mmCIF file of C-alpha atoms in Angstrom:
data_model
loop_
_atom_site.group_PDB
_atom_site.id
_atom_site.type_symbol
_atom_site.label_atom_id
_atom_site.label_comp_id
_atom_site.label_asym_id
_atom_site.label_seq_id
_atom_site.Cartn_x
_atom_site.Cartn_y
_atom_site.Cartn_z
ATOM 1 C CA UNK A 1 -77.021 10.227 -16.904
ATOM 2 C CA UNK A 2 -77.936 13.066 -19.377
ATOM 3 C CA UNK A 3 -79.945 16.008 -17.949
ATOM 4 C CA UNK A 4 -80.948 13.310 -15.172
ATOM 5 C CA UNK A 5 -82.180 15.908 -12.660
ATOM 6 C CA UNK A 6 -85.174 17.387 -14.918
ATOM 7 C CA UNK A 7 -85.520 13.950 -16.337
ATOM 8 C CA UNK A 8 -86.778 12.616 -12.798
ATOM 9 C CA UNK A 9 -88.114 15.761 -11.816
ATOM 10 C CA UNK A 10 -90.817 15.654 -14.463
ATOM 11 C CA UNK A 11 -91.577 11.879 -14.285
ATOM 12 C CA UNK A 12 -92.268 12.241 -10.638
ATOM 13 C CA UNK A 13 -94.076 15.457 -11.585
ATOM 14 C CA UNK A 14 -96.399 13.209 -14.037
ATOM 15 C CA UNK A 15 -96.835 10.326 -11.350
ATOM 16 C CA UNK A 16 -97.807 12.518 -8.611
ATOM 17 C CA UNK A 17 -99.276 15.452 -9.461
ATOM 18 C CA UNK A 18 -101.202 14.467 -12.904
ATOM 19 C CA UNK A 19 -104.275 13.027 -10.887
ATOM 20 C CA UNK A 20 -104.411 16.048 -9.139
ATOM 21 C CA UNK A 21 -103.725 18.245 -12.521
ATOM 22 C CA UNK A 22 -106.580 16.421 -14.395
ATOM 23 C CA UNK A 23 -108.805 17.021 -11.797
ATOM 24 C CA UNK A 24 -107.983 20.901 -11.167
ATOM 25 C CA UNK A 25 -110.915 23.167 -12.381
ATOM 26 C CA UNK A 26 -110.720 24.922 -15.428
ATOM 27 C CA UNK A 27 -112.216 28.488 -16.214
ATOM 28 C CA UNK A 28 -114.586 28.513 -18.897
ATOM 29 C CA UNK A 29 -113.315 31.399 -20.621
ATOM 30 C CA UNK A 30 -110.837 30.207 -22.903
ATOM 31 C CA UNK A 31 -108.934 33.699 -22.912
ATOM 32 C CA UNK A 32 -107.770 32.409 -19.822
ATOM 33 C CA UNK A 33 -106.837 28.837 -20.633
ATOM 34 C CA UNK A 34 -104.934 27.668 -23.585
ATOM 35 C CA UNK A 35 -105.457 23.969 -24.669
ATOM 36 C CA UNK A 36 -101.961 23.220 -24.936
ATOM 37 C CA UNK A 37 -102.283 19.772 -26.549
ATOM 38 C CA UNK A 38 -104.559 20.930 -29.426
ATOM 39 C CA UNK A 39 -101.648 23.774 -30.097
ATOM 40 C CA UNK A 40 -98.820 21.126 -29.698
ATOM 41 C CA UNK A 41 -100.310 18.859 -32.346
ATOM 42 C CA UNK A 42 -101.643 21.700 -34.805
ATOM 43 C CA UNK A 43 -99.675 20.247 -37.883
ATOM 44 C CA UNK A 44 -99.534 24.108 -39.390
ATOM 45 C CA UNK A 45 -97.227 25.003 -36.244
ATOM 46 C CA UNK A 46 -95.279 21.799 -35.195
ATOM 47 C CA UNK A 47 -92.028 22.184 -34.901
ATOM 48 C CA UNK A 48 -90.822 18.625 -35.143
ATOM 49 C CA UNK A 49 -87.852 16.785 -33.357
ATOM 50 C CA UNK A 50 -88.663 13.221 -34.153
ATOM 51 C CA UNK A 51 -88.088 13.449 -37.578
ATOM 52 C CA UNK A 52 -84.749 14.510 -37.330
ATOM 53 C CA UNK A 53 -81.405 13.273 -37.720
ATOM 54 C CA UNK A 54 -80.243 9.814 -37.217
ATOM 55 C CA UNK A 55 -76.892 7.747 -36.793
ATOM 56 C CA UNK A 56 -76.875 6.906 -40.419
ATOM 57 C CA UNK A 57 -76.979 10.655 -41.621
ATOM 58 C CA UNK A 58 -74.535 11.767 -38.765
ATOM 59 C CA UNK A 59 -72.092 9.309 -40.289
ATOM 60 C CA UNK A 60 -72.754 9.785 -43.751
ATOM 61 C CA UNK A 61 -72.579 13.390 -43.960
ATOM 62 C CA UNK A 62 -69.078 13.795 -43.305
ATOM 63 C CA UNK A 63 -68.422 10.892 -46.025
ATOM 64 C CA UNK A 64 -68.105 7.491 -43.915
ATOM 65 C CA UNK A 65 -69.830 4.617 -44.691
ATOM 66 C CA UNK A 66 -72.633 3.802 -42.533
ATOM 67 C CA UNK A 67 -74.357 0.003 -41.734
ATOM 68 C CA UNK A 68 -77.252 -0.666 -39.293
ATOM 69 C CA UNK A 69 -77.427 -4.095 -38.017
ATOM 70 C CA UNK A 70 -80.021 -5.830 -35.892
ATOM 71 C CA UNK A 71 -78.993 -8.544 -33.273
ATOM 72 C CA UNK A 72 -81.243 -10.947 -30.956
ATOM 73 C CA UNK A 73 -80.370 -11.235 -27.795
ATOM 74 C CA UNK A 74 -80.492 -14.669 -25.737
ATOM 75 C CA UNK A 75 -83.639 -13.127 -23.680
ATOM 76 C CA UNK A 76 -85.680 -12.148 -26.816
ATOM 77 C CA UNK A 77 -84.783 -8.200 -27.641
ATOM 78 C CA UNK A 78 -83.796 -6.878 -30.761
ATOM 79 C CA UNK A 79 -81.049 -4.127 -30.566
ATOM 80 C CA UNK A 80 -79.669 -2.337 -33.179
ATOM 81 C CA UNK A 81 -75.734 -1.725 -33.689
ATOM 82 C CA UNK A 82 -74.175 1.114 -36.626
ATOM 83 C CA UNK A 83 -71.146 0.528 -38.246
ATOM 84 C CA UNK A 84 -68.328 2.656 -39.984
ATOM 85 C CA UNK A 85 -67.205 -0.562 -41.767
ATOM 86 C CA UNK A 86 -64.000 1.594 -42.786
ATOM 87 C CA UNK A 87 -62.184 4.670 -43.387
ATOM 88 C CA UNK A 88 -63.158 6.558 -46.776
ATOM 89 C CA UNK A 89 -60.142 8.364 -46.009
ATOM 90 C CA UNK A 90 -57.803 5.337 -45.851
ATOM 91 C CA UNK A 91 -59.624 3.381 -48.349
ATOM 92 C CA UNK A 92 -58.727 0.148 -46.093
ATOM 93 C CA UNK A 93 -61.720 -2.214 -46.573
ATOM 94 C CA UNK A 94 -59.724 -4.912 -47.980
ATOM 95 C CA UNK A 95 -57.792 -5.198 -44.777
ATOM 96 C CA UNK A 96 -58.326 -6.675 -41.483
ATOM 97 C CA UNK A 97 -59.249 -3.899 -39.312
ATOM 98 C CA UNK A 98 -59.150 -4.350 -35.312
ATOM 99 C CA UNK A 99 -62.894 -3.573 -33.793
ATOM 100 C CA UNK A 100 -63.502 -0.783 -31.607
ATOM 101 C CA UNK A 101 -66.868 -1.117 -29.991
ATOM 102 C CA UNK A 102 -68.300 2.460 -28.046
ATOM 103 C CA UNK A 103 -71.600 2.046 -25.679
ATOM 104 C CA UNK A 104 -73.614 5.266 -24.515
ATOM 105 C CA UNK A 105 -74.915 6.133 -21.272
ATOM 106 C CA UNK A 106 -78.260 6.248 -19.582
ATOM 107 C CA UNK A 107 -80.760 8.245 -22.009
ATOM 108 C CA UNK A 108 -78.604 8.445 -24.604
ATOM 109 C CA UNK A 109 -78.096 6.547 -28.309
ATOM 110 C CA UNK A 110 -75.881 5.463 -30.717
ATOM 111 C CA UNK A 111 -76.361 9.237 -32.227
ATOM 112 C CA UNK A 112 -74.714 10.780 -29.228
ATOM 113 C CA UNK A 113 -71.115 9.772 -30.288
ATOM 114 C CA UNK A 114 -70.786 11.097 -34.071
ATOM 115 C CA UNK A 115 -72.566 14.548 -32.998
ATOM 116 C CA UNK A 116 -68.635 15.707 -32.408
ATOM 117 C CA UNK A 117 -68.054 15.904 -36.078
ATOM 118 C CA UNK A 118 -64.997 14.022 -37.841
ATOM 119 C CA UNK A 119 -62.360 16.363 -36.375
ATOM 120 C CA UNK A 120 -63.137 15.640 -32.382
ATOM 121 C CA UNK A 121 -66.158 12.874 -33.164
ATOM 122 C CA UNK A 122 -64.470 9.431 -31.444
ATOM 123 C CA UNK A 123 -66.087 7.223 -34.115
ATOM 124 C CA UNK A 124 -64.500 9.240 -36.929
ATOM 125 C CA UNK A 125 -61.035 9.133 -35.502
ATOM 126 C CA UNK A 126 -61.053 5.427 -34.802
ATOM 127 C CA UNK A 127 -62.218 4.943 -38.151
ATOM 128 C CA UNK A 128 -59.228 6.680 -39.615
ATOM 129 C CA UNK A 129 -56.894 5.177 -37.303
ATOM 130 C CA UNK A 130 -57.873 1.872 -39.064
ATOM 131 C CA UNK A 131 -60.522 0.454 -37.187
ATOM 132 C CA UNK A 132 -63.626 -1.368 -37.415
ATOM 133 C CA UNK A 133 -66.212 0.756 -35.288
ATOM 134 C CA UNK A 134 -69.408 -0.304 -33.672
ATOM 135 C CA UNK A 135 -71.869 1.901 -31.885
ATOM 136 C CA UNK A 136 -74.034 -0.077 -29.538
ATOM 137 C CA UNK A 137 -77.780 0.555 -28.538
ATOM 138 C CA UNK A 138 -79.373 -0.473 -25.269
ATOM 139 C CA UNK A 139 -82.572 -2.282 -25.479
ATOM 140 C CA UNK A 140 -85.625 0.188 -24.850
ATOM 141 C CA UNK A 141 -84.075 3.277 -26.680
ATOM 142 C CA UNK A 142 -85.187 4.546 -29.635
ATOM 143 C CA UNK A 143 -83.141 2.090 -32.072
ATOM 144 C CA UNK A 144 -83.670 -1.303 -29.769
ATOM 145 C CA UNK A 145 -87.721 -1.188 -29.242
ATOM 146 C CA UNK A 146 -88.178 -4.206 -30.646
ATOM 147 C CA UNK A 147 -88.667 -8.199 -29.286
ATOM 148 C CA UNK A 148 -89.727 -11.770 -30.705
ATOM 149 C CA UNK A 149 -92.690 -12.008 -28.541
ATOM 150 C CA UNK A 150 -93.173 -8.925 -26.510
ATOM 151 C CA UNK A 151 -94.702 -5.719 -27.423
ATOM 152 C CA UNK A 152 -93.724 -2.334 -25.791
ATOM 153 C CA UNK A 153 -97.226 -1.615 -24.726
ATOM 154 C CA UNK A 154 -96.727 -4.648 -22.197
ATOM 155 C CA UNK A 155 -94.886 -4.046 -18.947
ATOM 156 C CA UNK A 156 -92.949 -7.262 -19.921
ATOM 157 C CA UNK A 157 -91.265 -5.204 -22.435
ATOM 158 C CA UNK A 158 -89.897 -3.078 -19.833
ATOM 159 C CA UNK A 159 -88.901 -5.012 -16.984
ATOM 160 C CA UNK A 160 -85.266 -4.592 -17.451
ATOM 161 C CA UNK A 161 -82.414 -2.519 -15.929
ATOM 162 C CA UNK A 162 -79.030 -2.331 -16.515
ATOM 163 C CA UNK A 163 -77.979 -5.412 -15.379
ATOM 164 C CA UNK A 164 -80.188 -7.075 -18.712
ATOM 165 C CA UNK A 165 -78.125 -4.882 -20.910
ATOM 166 C CA UNK A 166 -74.839 -5.461 -19.988
ATOM 167 C CA UNK A 167 -75.719 -9.382 -19.082
ATOM 168 C CA UNK A 168 -77.267 -9.945 -22.926
ATOM 169 C CA UNK A 169 -77.439 -6.817 -24.903
ATOM 170 C CA UNK A 170 -73.444 -6.046 -24.734
ATOM 171 C CA UNK A 171 -72.852 -9.920 -24.721
ATOM 172 C CA UNK A 172 -74.636 -10.576 -27.823
ATOM 173 C CA UNK A 173 -73.324 -6.986 -29.591
ATOM 174 C CA UNK A 174 -69.600 -8.678 -28.680
ATOM 175 C CA UNK A 175 -70.351 -12.099 -30.416
ATOM 176 C CA UNK A 176 -72.198 -10.167 -33.182
ATOM 177 C CA UNK A 177 -69.051 -7.921 -34.182
ATOM 178 C CA UNK A 178 -66.690 -11.107 -33.804
ATOM 179 C CA UNK A 179 -68.886 -13.379 -36.455
ATOM 180 C CA UNK A 180 -68.761 -10.777 -39.426
ATOM 181 C CA UNK A 181 -66.505 -11.510 -42.062
ATOM 182 C CA UNK A 182 -63.945 -8.909 -40.533
ATOM 183 C CA UNK A 183 -64.427 -9.738 -36.748
ATOM 184 C CA UNK A 184 -63.729 -13.938 -37.751
ATOM 185 C CA UNK A 185 -60.126 -14.967 -36.648
ATOM 186 C CA UNK A 186 -60.102 -11.705 -34.128
ATOM 187 C CA UNK A 187 -58.929 -12.279 -30.447
ATOM 188 C CA UNK A 188 -61.533 -9.896 -29.394
ATOM 189 C CA UNK A 189 -62.608 -5.997 -29.327
ATOM 190 C CA UNK A 190 -61.556 -2.797 -27.821
ATOM 191 C CA UNK A 191 -64.633 -1.553 -25.632
ATOM 192 C CA UNK A 192 -65.367 2.003 -25.062
ATOM 193 C CA UNK A 193 -68.445 3.044 -22.603
ATOM 194 C CA UNK A 194 -69.571 6.327 -20.697
ATOM 195 C CA UNK A 195 -71.331 6.218 -17.662
ATOM 196 C CA UNK A 196 -73.934 3.617 -17.950
ATOM 197 C CA UNK A 197 -71.768 1.995 -20.593
ATOM 198 C CA UNK A 198 -69.319 1.530 -18.162
ATOM 199 C CA UNK A 199 -71.865 -0.083 -15.562
ATOM 200 C CA UNK A 200 -73.124 -2.733 -17.948
ATOM 201 C CA UNK A 201 -69.457 -3.642 -18.741
ATOM 202 C CA UNK A 202 -68.703 -4.493 -15.076
ATOM 203 C CA UNK A 203 -71.826 -6.498 -15.081
ATOM 204 C CA UNK A 204 -70.879 -8.564 -17.788
ATOM 205 C CA UNK A 205 -67.076 -9.436 -17.261
ATOM 206 C CA UNK A 206 -68.036 -10.207 -13.595
ATOM 207 C CA UNK A 207 -71.082 -12.133 -14.286
ATOM 208 C CA UNK A 208 -70.001 -14.156 -17.085
ATOM 209 C CA UNK A 209 -66.104 -14.007 -16.890
ATOM 210 C CA UNK A 210 -65.366 -15.900 -19.781
ATOM 211 C CA UNK A 211 -66.148 -12.551 -21.989
ATOM 212 C CA UNK A 212 -62.975 -11.333 -20.484
ATOM 213 C CA UNK A 213 -61.209 -13.346 -23.505
ATOM 214 C CA UNK A 214 -63.330 -11.455 -26.053
ATOM 215 C CA UNK A 215 -61.918 -7.826 -24.650
ATOM 216 C CA UNK A 216 -58.352 -6.671 -25.605
ATOM 217 C CA UNK A 217 -58.838 -3.319 -23.503
ATOM 218 C CA UNK A 218 -61.910 -1.486 -21.826
ATOM 219 C CA UNK A 219 -62.236 2.108 -21.498
ATOM 220 C CA UNK A 220 -64.295 3.185 -18.615
ATOM 221 C CA UNK A 221 -65.282 6.988 -19.208
ATOM 222 C CA UNK A 222 -66.745 8.145 -15.582
ATOM 223 C CA UNK A 223 -67.057 4.621 -14.242
ATOM 224 C CA UNK A 224 -70.126 4.002 -12.384
ATOM 225 C CA UNK A 225 -70.224 1.329 -10.081
ATOM 226 C CA UNK A 226 -70.365 1.883 -6.272
ATOM 227 C CA UNK A 227 -72.400 5.123 -6.036
ATOM 228 C CA UNK A 228 -72.588 6.049 -2.588
ATOM 229 C CA UNK A 229 -70.346 8.836 -2.454
ATOM 230 C CA UNK A 230 -72.358 10.609 -5.129
ATOM 231 C CA UNK A 231 -73.215 14.335 -4.518
ATOM 232 C CA UNK A 232 -76.065 14.985 -6.743
ATOM 233 C CA UNK A 233 -78.886 17.025 -4.834
ATOM 234 C CA UNK A 234 -81.728 15.475 -6.910
ATOM 235 C CA UNK A 235 -80.556 11.645 -6.525
ATOM 236 C CA UNK A 236 -80.167 12.536 -2.904
ATOM 237 C CA UNK A 237 -83.236 13.755 -2.970
ATOM 238 C CA UNK A 238 -85.230 10.782 -4.434
ATOM 239 C CA UNK A 239 -83.368 7.963 -3.495
ATOM 240 C CA UNK A 240 -84.868 7.487 -0.085
ATOM 241 C CA UNK A 241 -88.103 7.078 -1.621
ATOM 242 C CA UNK A 242 -87.105 5.141 -5.197
ATOM 243 C CA UNK A 243 -84.331 3.405 -3.727
ATOM 244 C CA UNK A 244 -86.275 0.682 -1.430
ATOM 245 C CA UNK A 245 -89.043 -1.482 -2.275
ATOM 246 C CA UNK A 246 -91.943 0.468 -1.549
ATOM 247 C CA UNK A 247 -95.212 1.748 -3.187
ATOM 248 C CA UNK A 248 -93.138 4.936 -4.885
ATOM 249 C CA UNK A 249 -90.830 2.267 -6.564
ATOM 250 C CA UNK A 250 -93.920 0.234 -7.614
ATOM 251 C CA UNK A 251 -95.705 2.760 -9.233
ATOM 252 C CA UNK A 252 -92.191 3.608 -11.078
ATOM 253 C CA UNK A 253 -91.218 0.401 -12.247
ATOM 254 C CA UNK A 254 -91.260 -1.533 -15.533
ATOM 255 C CA UNK A 255 -92.418 1.522 -17.797
ATOM 256 C CA UNK A 256 -91.365 3.016 -20.632
ATOM 257 C CA UNK A 257 -89.053 6.284 -19.309
ATOM 258 C CA UNK A 258 -88.709 9.365 -21.528
ATOM 259 C CA UNK A 259 -89.538 8.106 -24.680
ATOM 260 C CA UNK A 260 -88.011 9.460 -27.701
ATOM 261 C CA UNK A 261 -90.970 11.435 -29.369
ATOM 262 C CA UNK A 262 -91.712 15.101 -30.189
ATOM 263 C CA UNK A 263 -93.526 15.896 -26.882
ATOM 264 C CA UNK A 264 -90.705 15.195 -24.783
ATOM 265 C CA UNK A 265 -88.069 16.331 -26.833
ATOM 266 C CA UNK A 266 -89.945 19.775 -27.162
ATOM 267 C CA UNK A 267 -89.866 19.869 -23.177
ATOM 268 C CA UNK A 268 -86.479 18.707 -22.647
ATOM 269 C CA UNK A 269 -85.715 21.365 -25.323
ATOM 270 C CA UNK A 270 -87.789 24.072 -23.496
ATOM 271 C CA UNK A 271 -86.513 23.700 -20.066
ATOM 272 C CA UNK A 272 -82.970 23.199 -20.319
ATOM 273 C CA UNK A 273 -82.478 26.532 -21.988
ATOM 274 C CA UNK A 274 -80.349 28.914 -19.931
ATOM 275 C CA UNK A 275 -83.332 31.248 -19.530
ATOM 276 C CA UNK A 276 -85.512 28.288 -17.944
ATOM 277 C CA UNK A 277 -86.925 28.921 -14.554
ATOM 278 C CA UNK A 278 -85.962 24.955 -13.750
ATOM 279 C CA UNK A 279 -82.731 25.318 -15.582
ATOM 280 C CA UNK A 280 -80.970 24.107 -12.653
ATOM 281 C CA UNK A 281 -82.865 20.961 -12.614
ATOM 282 C CA UNK A 282 -81.119 20.319 -16.077
ATOM 283 C CA UNK A 283 -77.929 19.275 -14.581
ATOM 284 C CA UNK A 284 -74.969 20.920 -13.185
ATOM 285 C CA UNK A 285 -72.675 19.949 -15.390
ATOM 286 C CA UNK A 286 -74.844 22.177 -18.063
ATOM 287 C CA UNK A 287 -73.890 25.423 -15.653
ATOM 288 C CA UNK A 288 -70.190 24.484 -15.625
ATOM 289 C CA UNK A 289 -69.491 23.935 -18.972
ATOM 290 C CA UNK A 290 -72.466 26.736 -20.796
ATOM 291 C CA UNK A 291 -71.203 29.476 -18.337
ATOM 292 C CA UNK A 292 -67.246 28.423 -19.110
ATOM 293 C CA UNK A 293 -67.706 27.503 -22.927
ATOM 294 C CA UNK A 294 -66.476 24.198 -22.121
ATOM 295 C CA UNK A 295 -68.832 22.445 -24.532
ATOM 296 C CA UNK A 296 -68.638 21.767 -27.913
ATOM 297 C CA UNK A 297 -71.425 23.916 -28.744
ATOM 298 C CA UNK A 298 -72.392 22.097 -32.043
ATOM 299 C CA UNK A 299 -72.125 18.814 -30.330
ATOM 300 C CA UNK A 300 -74.456 20.331 -27.774
ATOM 301 C CA UNK A 301 -77.129 21.348 -29.572
ATOM 302 C CA UNK A 302 -77.397 18.185 -31.954
ATOM 303 C CA UNK A 303 -77.830 16.079 -28.655
ATOM 304 C CA UNK A 304 -80.495 18.096 -28.147
ATOM 305 C CA UNK A 305 -82.336 16.903 -30.763
ATOM 306 C CA UNK A 306 -82.041 13.400 -30.324
ATOM 307 C CA UNK A 307 -81.885 12.812 -26.203
ATOM 308 C CA UNK A 308 -83.544 11.556 -24.519
ATOM 309 C CA UNK A 309 -83.454 8.477 -26.470
ATOM 310 C CA UNK A 310 -85.581 6.386 -23.975
ATOM 311 C CA UNK A 311 -85.083 3.718 -21.227
ATOM 312 C CA UNK A 312 -87.024 1.719 -18.453
ATOM 313 C CA UNK A 313 -87.569 3.022 -15.432
ATOM 314 C CA UNK A 314 -86.193 0.000 -13.847
ATOM 315 C CA UNK A 315 -82.537 1.194 -14.790
ATOM 316 C CA UNK A 316 -83.158 4.271 -12.798
ATOM 317 C CA UNK A 317 -84.886 2.278 -9.635
ATOM 318 C CA UNK A 318 -81.575 0.171 -10.324
ATOM 319 C CA UNK A 319 -79.207 3.068 -9.704
ATOM 320 C CA UNK A 320 -81.501 4.546 -6.850
ATOM 321 C CA UNK A 321 -80.744 1.187 -5.252
ATOM 322 C CA UNK A 322 -77.137 1.370 -5.463
ATOM 323 C CA UNK A 323 -77.018 4.956 -4.021
ATOM 324 C CA UNK A 324 -78.923 4.022 -1.180
ATOM 325 C CA UNK A 325 -77.207 0.345 -0.649
ATOM 326 C CA UNK A 326 -73.918 1.263 -1.144
ATOM 327 C CA UNK A 327 -73.455 -1.951 -2.745
ATOM 328 C CA UNK A 328 -73.001 -2.870 -6.753
ATOM 329 C CA UNK A 329 -75.195 -5.389 -6.976
ATOM 330 C CA UNK A 330 -78.189 -6.913 -8.807
ATOM 331 C CA UNK A 331 -81.488 -5.649 -9.070
ATOM 332 C CA UNK A 332 -83.358 -5.891 -5.182
ATOM 333 C CA UNK A 333 -87.295 -7.105 -5.911
ATOM 334 C CA UNK A 334 -87.692 -6.869 -2.157
ATOM 335 C CA UNK A 335 -87.093 -10.061 0.220
ATOM 336 C CA UNK A 336 -89.920 -12.925 -1.160
ATOM 337 C CA UNK A 337 -89.000 -11.783 -4.896
ATOM 338 C CA UNK A 338 -85.227 -11.749 -4.126
ATOM 339 C CA UNK A 339 -85.433 -15.558 -2.242
ATOM 340 C CA UNK A 340 -86.990 -16.732 -5.945
ATOM 341 C CA UNK A 341 -84.822 -14.928 -8.264
ATOM 342 C CA UNK A 342 -81.396 -15.381 -6.114
ATOM 343 C CA UNK A 343 -82.165 -17.554 -3.938
ATOM 344 C CA UNK A 344 -81.423 -15.290 -0.914
ATOM 345 C CA UNK A 345 -82.721 -12.259 1.084
ATOM 346 C CA UNK A 346 -80.487 -9.691 -0.586
ATOM 347 C CA UNK A 347 -78.946 -9.852 -4.070
ATOM 348 C CA UNK A 348 -75.053 -10.902 -4.153
ATOM 349 C CA UNK A 349 -72.806 -8.225 -5.078
ATOM 350 C CA UNK A 350 -71.318 -8.538 -8.584
ATOM 351 C CA UNK A 351 -67.791 -10.421 -8.124
ATOM 352 C CA UNK A 352 -66.008 -7.531 -9.786
ATOM 353 C CA UNK A 353 -62.717 -9.329 -9.020
ATOM 354 C CA UNK A 354 -63.003 -11.639 -11.690
ATOM 355 C CA UNK A 355 -62.566 -9.241 -14.259
ATOM 356 C CA UNK A 356 -59.415 -9.771 -15.865
ATOM 357 C CA UNK A 357 -59.389 -7.273 -18.807
ATOM 358 C CA UNK A 358 -57.259 -4.669 -18.964
ATOM 359 C CA UNK A 359 -59.736 -1.802 -17.467
ATOM 360 C CA UNK A 360 -58.720 1.877 -18.214
ATOM 361 C CA UNK A 361 -60.764 4.093 -15.665
ATOM 362 C CA UNK A 362 -60.674 7.729 -16.805
ATOM 363 C CA UNK A 363 -62.361 9.977 -13.888
ATOM 364 C CA UNK A 364 -61.969 13.141 -12.675
ATOM 365 C CA UNK A 365 -62.510 15.409 -9.202
ATOM 366 C CA UNK A 366 -65.767 17.333 -10.665
ATOM 367 C CA UNK A 367 -67.921 14.587 -11.723
ATOM 368 C CA UNK A 368 -71.025 14.584 -9.471
ATOM 369 C CA UNK A 369 -72.087 11.411 -10.939
ATOM 370 C CA UNK A 370 -68.916 9.087 -10.356
ATOM 371 C CA UNK A 371 -67.284 10.149 -7.380
ATOM 372 C CA UNK A 372 -63.754 9.837 -6.728
ATOM 373 C CA UNK A 373 -64.081 7.421 -3.696
ATOM 374 C CA UNK A 374 -66.501 5.046 -5.210
ATOM 375 C CA UNK A 375 -64.054 4.777 -8.520
ATOM 376 C CA UNK A 376 -61.201 3.958 -6.102
ATOM 377 C CA UNK A 377 -63.323 1.396 -4.215
ATOM 378 C CA UNK A 378 -64.057 -0.293 -7.634
ATOM 379 C CA UNK A 379 -60.567 0.085 -8.592
ATOM 380 C CA UNK A 380 -59.185 -1.868 -5.478
ATOM 381 C CA UNK A 381 -61.223 -4.828 -6.885
ATOM 382 C CA UNK A 382 -60.020 -5.119 -10.367
ATOM 383 C CA UNK A 383 -56.620 -6.729 -10.856
ATOM 384 C CA UNK A 384 -55.624 -5.112 -14.096
ATOM 385 C CA UNK A 385 -56.697 -1.561 -14.146
ATOM 386 C CA UNK A 386 -55.150 1.664 -15.243
ATOM 387 C CA UNK A 387 -55.907 4.792 -13.838
ATOM 388 C CA UNK A 388 -56.368 7.972 -15.931
ATOM 389 C CA UNK A 389 -57.231 11.118 -13.383
ATOM 390 C CA UNK A 390 -58.316 14.135 -15.204
ATOM 391 C CA UNK A 391 -56.201 16.925 -14.052
ATOM 392 C CA UNK A 392 -58.590 19.611 -14.646
ATOM 393 C CA UNK A 393 -60.393 20.518 -11.406
ATOM 394 C CA UNK A 394 -63.713 21.544 -13.676
ATOM 395 C CA UNK A 395 -63.738 18.313 -15.695
ATOM 396 C CA UNK A 396 -67.584 16.539 -15.059
ATOM 397 C CA UNK A 397 -69.412 13.807 -16.071
ATOM 398 C CA UNK A 398 -70.121 15.217 -19.610
ATOM 399 C CA UNK A 399 -66.888 16.640 -20.507
ATOM 400 C CA UNK A 400 -65.696 12.565 -21.320
ATOM 401 C CA UNK A 401 -67.695 13.169 -24.221
ATOM 402 C CA UNK A 402 -68.446 16.844 -24.956
ATOM 403 C CA UNK A 403 -65.961 18.833 -23.781
ATOM 404 C CA UNK A 404 -64.326 21.130 -26.585
ATOM 405 C CA UNK A 405 -60.961 19.686 -25.849
ATOM 406 C CA UNK A 406 -62.297 15.729 -25.546
ATOM 407 C CA UNK A 407 -59.880 14.586 -28.513
ATOM 408 C CA UNK A 408 -56.915 15.932 -26.878
ATOM 409 C CA UNK A 409 -57.277 14.377 -23.544
ATOM 410 C CA UNK A 410 -59.686 11.452 -24.074
ATOM 411 C CA UNK A 411 -59.832 10.541 -27.717
ATOM 412 C CA UNK A 412 -56.438 10.631 -29.027
ATOM 413 C CA UNK A 413 -54.799 8.859 -25.376
ATOM 414 C CA UNK A 414 -57.449 6.280 -26.161
ATOM 415 C CA UNK A 415 -56.577 5.690 -29.487
ATOM 416 C CA UNK A 416 -52.774 5.530 -28.717
ATOM 417 C CA UNK A 417 -53.386 2.888 -25.865
ATOM 418 C CA UNK A 418 -55.436 0.709 -28.617
ATOM 419 C CA UNK A 419 -52.403 1.540 -31.449
ATOM 420 C CA UNK A 420 -49.719 0.177 -28.590
ATOM 421 C CA UNK A 421 -52.080 -2.746 -28.023
ATOM 422 C CA UNK A 422 -52.345 -3.396 -32.193
ATOM 423 C CA UNK A 423 -48.735 -2.994 -32.510
ATOM 424 C CA UNK A 424 -49.271 0.134 -34.832
#
């Protein structure tokens, strides 16, 4: 849920104030009013973000081999997976390498993970530990905007939430990695997800329990399932409007949200600068990390050029529903559509008690998006879990990925658990 405050704030401004702005009277004096769009699109003074680095670049610039794979899901979406097949330091391409799969959170993409570089970045550390590393991309982000029959210009393309990402995308990605030459004859993969990357794994393993047999260990960084204890000002403000089936959620649903383009990236870069008057809306975690120097500043600068990566508004609506209902369940379409989709007035809760995989839950007291009470609630339903509570009282949602000591407290311990499983 990266920069979620300003993201939703800008969206609502666009939806509800757009018509007002368009109809407002403007002065005829060009000295008083500038044509912003003309200035922005001036190629002679255009600072481009969209043509910046991609995942392949982030990996190859450090000497590691990189591959891009296209995977078609059961419902026709074409998602991209990036891979570090072996370590150039180990030259272990001829050996059988255990598979480690890493999934990003809301608004992000595979670009997020290698931004920390080879000394601290989890993909590189896993590769140098002897793993076949895969980076996932959810449908709808900058790398996964294709479908076998739907166009991105049609609402049908964007009619999905994180349920479909877990049920279809992650399932397809797991099956694909195990079908490769290195993946054949392997019993399963190791999974690491952050934020929404944890939600989608909870969805998959509870909705399609046969996939429990394909996961060796799962590491849930800042796990998000139940959300009713989330203490976030923006979510608390918006979920009463967007967390139910009403005119607000109807206007907001099934659209591309914060696409990866120059306008959105420049906007986010500008408004999330510390000197911006709306900086406080970006994220409370930004204040904590920036003020105390807790964030890897190089990685933070890189992520500003690649995030947001694009999502469907239905993903946000689904989270807002969770916050209001106190349930971890499928998308609520309203009574009439629910009866057609589920056969009941309301969607049923995900049966997380069916998750038998060894689940490692990494959580903290200062995480505004993943409250301790909510983490413990889902943990009670899991028959095979290991709890990892962060002792640092300031450790927050983004620290699980970008803290300057993330290698010591997260990445190295995860690799140690994987190595113990593999008998290394």
